[in-house]
Amino acid sequence: GESVGLHLPTLSVQEGDNSIINCAYSNSASDYFIWYKQESGKGPQFIIDIRSNMDKRQGQRVTVLLNKTVKHLSLQIAATQPGDSAVYFCAESTGGGNKLTFGTGTQLKVEL
Amino acid sequence: NAGVTQTPKFRILKIGQSMTLQCTQDMNHNYMYWYRQDPGMGLKLIYYSVGAGITDKGEVPNGYNVSRSTTEDFPLRLELAAPSQTSVYFCASSARQTKNSPLHFGNGTRLTVT
């Protein structure tokens, strides 16, 4: 069936470096994608979203890139900080927009 | 601004017991959702609601029931708890359809069924 998945389960980076978290999706009809951050013991927190009519969107220290040709999504975090340590999920909307399909998540660890 | 509030935070049930997970939001959002998250996995949609009086099944609805009598509240009911329902449950809300409005999540209810 359709799915959204992540390439790397764990990513370790040095404080101050840039982080890149990748996500592959298989539903070519998906037209909306979201990145969430989940800290231990908390619910997912919205980071940034992008629609399929765009290939790049920037926020504060974060950039999302969408490559529809290869069905790939990435989240770039600039100057990674200890507070960025968390699990990051990508998600896509299906079936007209009322449902999200989540990937399994990537654990980002920031080393001092 | 409280956002999405879930109660209880933790609960242990015995097989066959029932319980209701409470969820309330103060953002006047029409759309509300229940997800479950198993260890090391992403979230799976159980049920959702597009407004008071309207509910629909998600990906994994079996063993659960919901109701939406008000805009603010969206309780999730487990009638006969089973070990397979051990999970962390997240309630979420959004102002509009997902494609136009990101979800706001509560902090979850950790349920253990033994």
mmCIF file of C-alpha atoms in Angstrom:
data_model
loop_
_atom_site.group_PDB
_atom_site.id
_atom_site.type_symbol
_atom_site.label_atom_id
_atom_site.label_comp_id
_atom_site.label_asym_id
_atom_site.label_seq_id
_atom_site.Cartn_x
_atom_site.Cartn_y
_atom_site.Cartn_z
ATOM 1 C CA GLY A 1 0.000 0.000 0.000
ATOM 2 C CA GLU A 2 0.958 3.662 -0.010
ATOM 3 C CA SER A 3 3.499 4.612 2.602
ATOM 4 C CA VAL A 4 5.815 7.273 3.794
ATOM 5 C CA GLY A 5 9.182 6.216 5.122
ATOM 6 C CA LEU A 6 12.499 7.576 6.302
ATOM 7 C CA HIS A 7 15.959 6.547 5.154
ATOM 8 C CA LEU A 8 17.844 6.848 8.456
ATOM 9 C CA PRO A 9 16.505 5.888 11.856
ATOM 10 C CA THR A 10 19.209 7.840 13.765
ATOM 11 C CA LEU A 11 21.225 10.897 12.805
ATOM 12 C CA SER A 12 24.038 12.273 14.983
ATOM 13 C CA VAL A 13 25.441 15.739 14.313
ATOM 14 C CA GLN A 14 27.768 18.124 16.037
ATOM 15 C CA GLU A 15 26.342 21.270 17.552
ATOM 16 C CA GLY A 16 26.537 24.076 15.023
ATOM 17 C CA ASP A 17 26.541 21.786 11.988
ATOM 18 C CA ASN A 18 23.689 21.560 9.511
ATOM 19 C CA SER A 19 21.351 18.551 9.697
ATOM 20 C CA ILE A 20 19.554 16.920 6.807
ATOM 21 C CA ILE A 21 16.724 14.480 7.467
ATOM 22 C CA ASN A 22 15.329 12.593 4.506
ATOM 23 C CA CYS A 23 11.961 11.091 3.734
ATOM 24 C CA ALA A 24 10.679 9.008 0.825
ATOM 25 C CA TYR A 25 7.029 8.784 -0.078
ATOM 26 C CA SER A 26 5.281 6.451 -2.472
ATOM 27 C CA ASN A 27 1.910 8.073 -3.121
ATOM 28 C CA SER A 28 2.336 10.172 -6.248
ATOM 29 C CA ALA A 29 -1.066 11.767 -5.597
ATOM 30 C CA SER A 30 0.036 13.300 -2.281
ATOM 31 C CA ASP A 31 -0.086 17.062 -2.481
ATOM 32 C CA TYR A 32 0.736 18.238 1.023
ATOM 33 C CA PHE A 33 3.673 17.364 3.258
ATOM 34 C CA ILE A 34 4.506 18.258 6.830
ATOM 35 C CA TRP A 35 7.475 17.879 9.136
ATOM 36 C CA TYR A 36 6.884 17.355 12.846
ATOM 37 C CA LYS A 37 9.281 17.360 15.774
ATOM 38 C CA GLN A 38 8.562 15.130 18.763
ATOM 39 C CA GLU A 39 10.424 15.532 22.018
ATOM 40 C CA SER A 40 10.385 12.789 24.618
ATOM 41 C CA GLY A 41 7.062 12.576 26.436
ATOM 42 C CA LYS A 42 5.373 15.164 24.255
ATOM 43 C CA GLY A 43 3.115 15.263 21.254
ATOM 44 C CA PRO A 44 4.398 16.070 17.761
ATOM 45 C CA GLN A 45 5.027 19.747 17.141
ATOM 46 C CA PHE A 46 4.543 21.325 13.717
ATOM 47 C CA ILE A 47 7.772 22.564 12.124
ATOM 48 C CA ILE A 48 7.094 23.376 8.497
ATOM 49 C CA ASP A 49 4.868 22.301 5.630
ATOM 50 C CA ILE A 50 4.982 22.402 1.851
ATOM 51 C CA ARG A 51 2.480 21.908 -0.933
ATOM 52 C CA SER A 52 3.228 19.946 -4.069
ATOM 53 C CA ASN A 53 3.218 23.065 -6.250
ATOM 54 C CA MET A 54 6.405 24.163 -4.500
ATOM 55 C CA ASP A 55 9.869 22.599 -4.357
ATOM 56 C CA LYS A 56 11.333 24.600 -1.500
ATOM 57 C CA ARG A 57 10.120 26.432 1.550
ATOM 58 C CA GLN A 58 12.095 28.147 4.263
ATOM 59 C CA GLY A 59 11.328 28.859 7.881
ATOM 60 C CA GLN A 60 13.417 29.971 10.780
ATOM 61 C CA ARG A 61 16.598 27.814 10.569
ATOM 62 C CA VAL A 62 14.658 25.139 8.687
ATOM 63 C CA THR A 63 14.187 24.444 5.001
ATOM 64 C CA VAL A 64 12.029 21.780 3.400
ATOM 65 C CA LEU A 65 12.835 20.521 -0.087
ATOM 66 C CA LEU A 66 10.427 18.536 -2.199
ATOM 67 C CA ASN A 67 11.469 16.503 -5.227
ATOM 68 C CA LYS A 68 8.338 15.130 -6.827
ATOM 69 C CA THR A 69 10.252 13.391 -9.599
ATOM 70 C CA VAL A 70 11.807 10.933 -7.167
ATOM 71 C CA LYS A 71 9.159 11.338 -4.452
ATOM 72 C CA HIS A 72 11.616 12.608 -1.888
ATOM 73 C CA LEU A 73 11.299 15.122 0.914
ATOM 74 C CA SER A 74 14.040 16.532 3.122
ATOM 75 C CA LEU A 75 14.279 18.749 6.172
ATOM 76 C CA GLN A 76 17.374 20.867 6.602
ATOM 77 C CA ILE A 77 18.173 22.390 9.984
ATOM 78 C CA ALA A 78 20.830 25.087 9.999
ATOM 79 C CA ALA A 79 23.257 25.505 12.889
ATOM 80 C CA THR A 80 21.836 22.561 14.814
ATOM 81 C CA GLN A 81 21.399 23.167 18.525
ATOM 82 C CA PRO A 82 21.011 20.793 21.502
ATOM 83 C CA GLY A 83 17.353 21.783 21.660
ATOM 84 C CA ASP A 84 16.886 20.281 18.210
ATOM 85 C CA SER A 85 17.443 16.794 19.608
ATOM 86 C CA ALA A 86 14.182 14.940 19.013
ATOM 87 C CA VAL A 87 12.439 12.521 16.684
ATOM 88 C CA TYR A 88 11.430 14.063 13.374
ATOM 89 C CA PHE A 89 8.487 12.759 11.360
ATOM 90 C CA CYS A 90 7.447 13.518 7.841
ATOM 91 C CA ALA A 91 3.797 13.114 6.927
ATOM 92 C CA GLU A 92 1.697 13.383 3.787
ATOM 93 C CA SER A 93 -1.944 14.067 3.240
ATOM 94 C CA THR A 94 -4.084 11.534 1.428
ATOM 95 C CA GLY A 95 -7.710 11.088 0.489
ATOM 96 C CA GLY A 96 -8.626 14.707 0.044
ATOM 97 C CA GLY A 97 -6.737 16.118 2.962
ATOM 98 C CA ASN A 98 -8.406 14.867 6.146
ATOM 99 C CA LYS A 99 -5.882 12.163 6.897
ATOM 100 C CA LEU A 100 -2.147 12.203 7.378
ATOM 101 C CA THR A 101 0.167 9.262 6.734
ATOM 102 C CA PHE A 102 3.233 9.407 8.974
ATOM 103 C CA GLY A 103 6.678 7.984 8.445
ATOM 104 C CA THR A 104 8.397 6.009 11.207
ATOM 105 C CA GLY A 105 10.612 8.899 12.337
ATOM 106 C CA THR A 106 14.304 9.810 12.551
ATOM 107 C CA GLN A 107 16.033 10.342 15.869
ATOM 108 C CA LEU A 108 18.266 13.424 15.698
ATOM 109 C CA LYS A 109 21.029 13.535 18.311
ATOM 110 C CA VAL A 110 23.061 16.695 18.729
ATOM 111 C CA GLU A 111 26.506 16.171 20.177
ATOM 112 C CA LEU A 112 28.240 18.956 22.062
ATOM 113 C CA ASN B 1 -3.763 29.230 25.658
ATOM 114 C CA ALA B 2 -4.052 25.519 26.566
ATOM 115 C CA GLY B 3 -4.371 24.157 23.005
ATOM 116 C CA VAL B 4 -5.165 20.426 23.002
ATOM 117 C CA THR B 5 -5.496 18.829 26.439
ATOM 118 C CA GLN B 6 -5.559 15.082 27.015
ATOM 119 C CA THR B 7 -6.412 13.198 30.189
ATOM 120 C CA PRO B 8 -5.262 11.004 31.801
ATOM 121 C CA LYS B 9 -1.521 11.087 31.058
ATOM 122 C CA PHE B 10 -1.020 7.477 32.116
ATOM 123 C CA ARG B 11 -3.321 4.518 32.645
ATOM 124 C CA ILE B 12 -2.975 0.803 33.271
ATOM 125 C CA LEU B 13 -5.930 -1.399 32.340
ATOM 126 C CA LYS B 14 -6.598 -5.074 32.760
ATOM 127 C CA ILE B 15 -7.730 -7.113 29.768
ATOM 128 C CA GLY B 16 -11.446 -6.641 29.204
ATOM 129 C CA GLN B 17 -11.759 -3.380 31.111
ATOM 130 C CA SER B 18 -13.104 -0.256 29.470
ATOM 131 C CA MET B 19 -12.088 3.372 29.628
ATOM 132 C CA THR B 20 -12.496 6.733 27.936
ATOM 133 C CA LEU B 21 -9.590 8.882 26.895
ATOM 134 C CA GLN B 22 -10.550 12.520 27.112
ATOM 135 C CA CYS B 23 -9.542 15.216 24.647
ATOM 136 C CA THR B 24 -10.538 18.857 24.588
ATOM 137 C CA GLN B 25 -9.318 21.827 22.569
ATOM 138 C CA ASP B 26 -9.883 25.533 23.104
ATOM 139 C CA MET B 27 -8.948 26.760 19.637
ATOM 140 C CA ASN B 28 -12.433 26.395 18.144
ATOM 141 C CA HIS B 29 -11.085 23.908 15.607
ATOM 142 C CA ASN B 30 -13.603 21.965 13.564
ATOM 143 C CA TYR B 31 -11.342 19.025 12.781
ATOM 144 C CA MET B 32 -10.208 16.598 15.478
ATOM 145 C CA TYR B 33 -8.266 13.342 15.293
ATOM 146 C CA TRP B 34 -7.144 10.389 17.365
ATOM 147 C CA TYR B 35 -3.830 8.705 16.607
ATOM 148 C CA ARG B 36 -1.959 5.885 18.264
ATOM 149 C CA GLN B 37 1.810 5.580 18.337
ATOM 150 C CA ASP B 38 3.479 2.254 18.963
ATOM 151 C CA PRO B 39 7.141 2.129 20.081
ATOM 152 C CA GLY B 40 9.527 3.182 17.322
ATOM 153 C CA MET B 41 6.680 3.754 14.887
ATOM 154 C CA GLY B 42 4.886 6.620 13.302
ATOM 155 C CA LEU B 43 1.361 7.635 14.158
ATOM 156 C CA LYS B 44 -1.647 5.760 12.852
ATOM 157 C CA LEU B 45 -5.068 7.376 12.542
ATOM 158 C CA ILE B 46 -7.840 5.741 14.569
ATOM 159 C CA TYR B 47 -10.810 8.079 14.064
ATOM 160 C CA TYR B 48 -11.393 11.647 13.034
ATOM 161 C CA SER B 49 -14.164 14.217 13.054
ATOM 162 C CA VAL B 50 -14.799 17.150 10.745
ATOM 163 C CA GLY B 51 -17.273 18.797 13.084
ATOM 164 C CA ALA B 52 -19.726 18.261 15.910
ATOM 165 C CA GLY B 53 -21.923 15.241 15.239
ATOM 166 C CA ILE B 54 -19.695 13.865 12.464
ATOM 167 C CA THR B 55 -17.102 11.119 12.885
ATOM 168 C CA ASP B 56 -15.330 8.759 10.508
ATOM 169 C CA LYS B 57 -12.962 5.814 10.673
ATOM 170 C CA GLY B 58 -9.263 6.118 10.127
ATOM 171 C CA GLU B 59 -6.692 3.439 9.406
ATOM 172 C CA VAL B 60 -7.014 1.394 12.641
ATOM 173 C CA PRO B 61 -10.549 1.886 14.121
ATOM 174 C CA ASN B 62 -11.221 -1.641 15.387
ATOM 175 C CA GLY B 63 -11.699 -1.817 19.156
ATOM 176 C CA TYR B 64 -12.415 1.898 19.523
ATOM 177 C CA ASN B 65 -15.383 4.233 19.437
ATOM 178 C CA VAL B 66 -15.671 8.008 19.368
ATOM 179 C CA SER B 67 -18.275 10.705 19.708
ATOM 180 C CA ARG B 68 -18.293 14.410 18.951
ATOM 181 C CA SER B 69 -21.167 16.120 20.731
ATOM 182 C CA THR B 70 -19.397 19.489 20.974
ATOM 183 C CA THR B 71 -16.736 21.314 18.981
ATOM 184 C CA GLU B 72 -14.366 21.236 21.952
ATOM 185 C CA ASP B 73 -14.477 17.580 22.999
ATOM 186 C CA PHE B 74 -13.581 14.360 21.198
ATOM 187 C CA PRO B 75 -13.430 11.399 23.608
ATOM 188 C CA LEU B 76 -12.053 8.006 22.566
ATOM 189 C CA ARG B 77 -13.675 4.910 24.074
ATOM 190 C CA LEU B 78 -12.110 1.479 24.537
ATOM 191 C CA GLU B 79 -14.830 -1.040 25.381
ATOM 192 C CA LEU B 80 -12.876 -4.278 25.898
ATOM 193 C CA ALA B 81 -9.210 -3.500 26.387
ATOM 194 C CA ALA B 82 -6.716 -5.872 24.768
ATOM 195 C CA PRO B 83 -2.899 -6.046 25.040
ATOM 196 C CA SER B 84 -2.686 -4.950 21.392
ATOM 197 C CA GLN B 85 -4.096 -1.601 22.471
ATOM 198 C CA THR B 86 -1.054 -0.850 24.595
ATOM 199 C CA SER B 87 0.206 2.332 22.991
ATOM 200 C CA VAL B 88 0.511 6.077 23.327
ATOM 201 C CA TYR B 89 -2.609 7.874 22.150
ATOM 202 C CA PHE B 90 -2.512 11.371 20.705
ATOM 203 C CA CYS B 91 -5.412 13.666 20.089
ATOM 204 C CA ALA B 92 -5.033 16.473 17.549
ATOM 205 C CA SER B 93 -7.058 19.271 16.044
ATOM 206 C CA SER B 94 -6.873 21.530 13.014
ATOM 207 C CA ALA B 95 -8.757 24.569 11.840
ATOM 208 C CA ARG B 96 -9.391 23.276 8.340
ATOM 209 C CA GLN B 97 -8.606 20.317 6.176
ATOM 210 C CA THR B 98 -5.172 18.858 6.806
ATOM 211 C CA LYS B 99 -3.856 20.061 3.472
ATOM 212 C CA ASN B 100 -4.526 23.635 4.459
ATOM 213 C CA SER B 101 -3.864 23.598 8.167
ATOM 214 C CA PRO B 102 -1.342 21.633 10.230
ATOM 215 C CA LEU B 103 -2.427 19.518 13.176
ATOM 216 C CA HIS B 104 -1.958 20.630 16.767
ATOM 217 C CA PHE B 105 -1.291 17.693 19.078
ATOM 218 C CA GLY B 106 -1.857 17.059 22.751
ATOM 219 C CA ASN B 107 0.871 15.502 24.900
ATOM 220 C CA GLY B 108 -0.597 12.030 24.766
ATOM 221 C CA THR B 109 -2.036 9.321 27.006
ATOM 222 C CA ARG B 110 0.208 6.353 27.687
ATOM 223 C CA LEU B 111 -1.966 3.244 28.013
ATOM 224 C CA THR B 112 -0.817 -0.183 29.140
ATOM 225 C CA VAL B 113 -3.123 -3.187 28.953
ATOM 226 C CA THR B 114 -2.036 -6.230 30.947
#
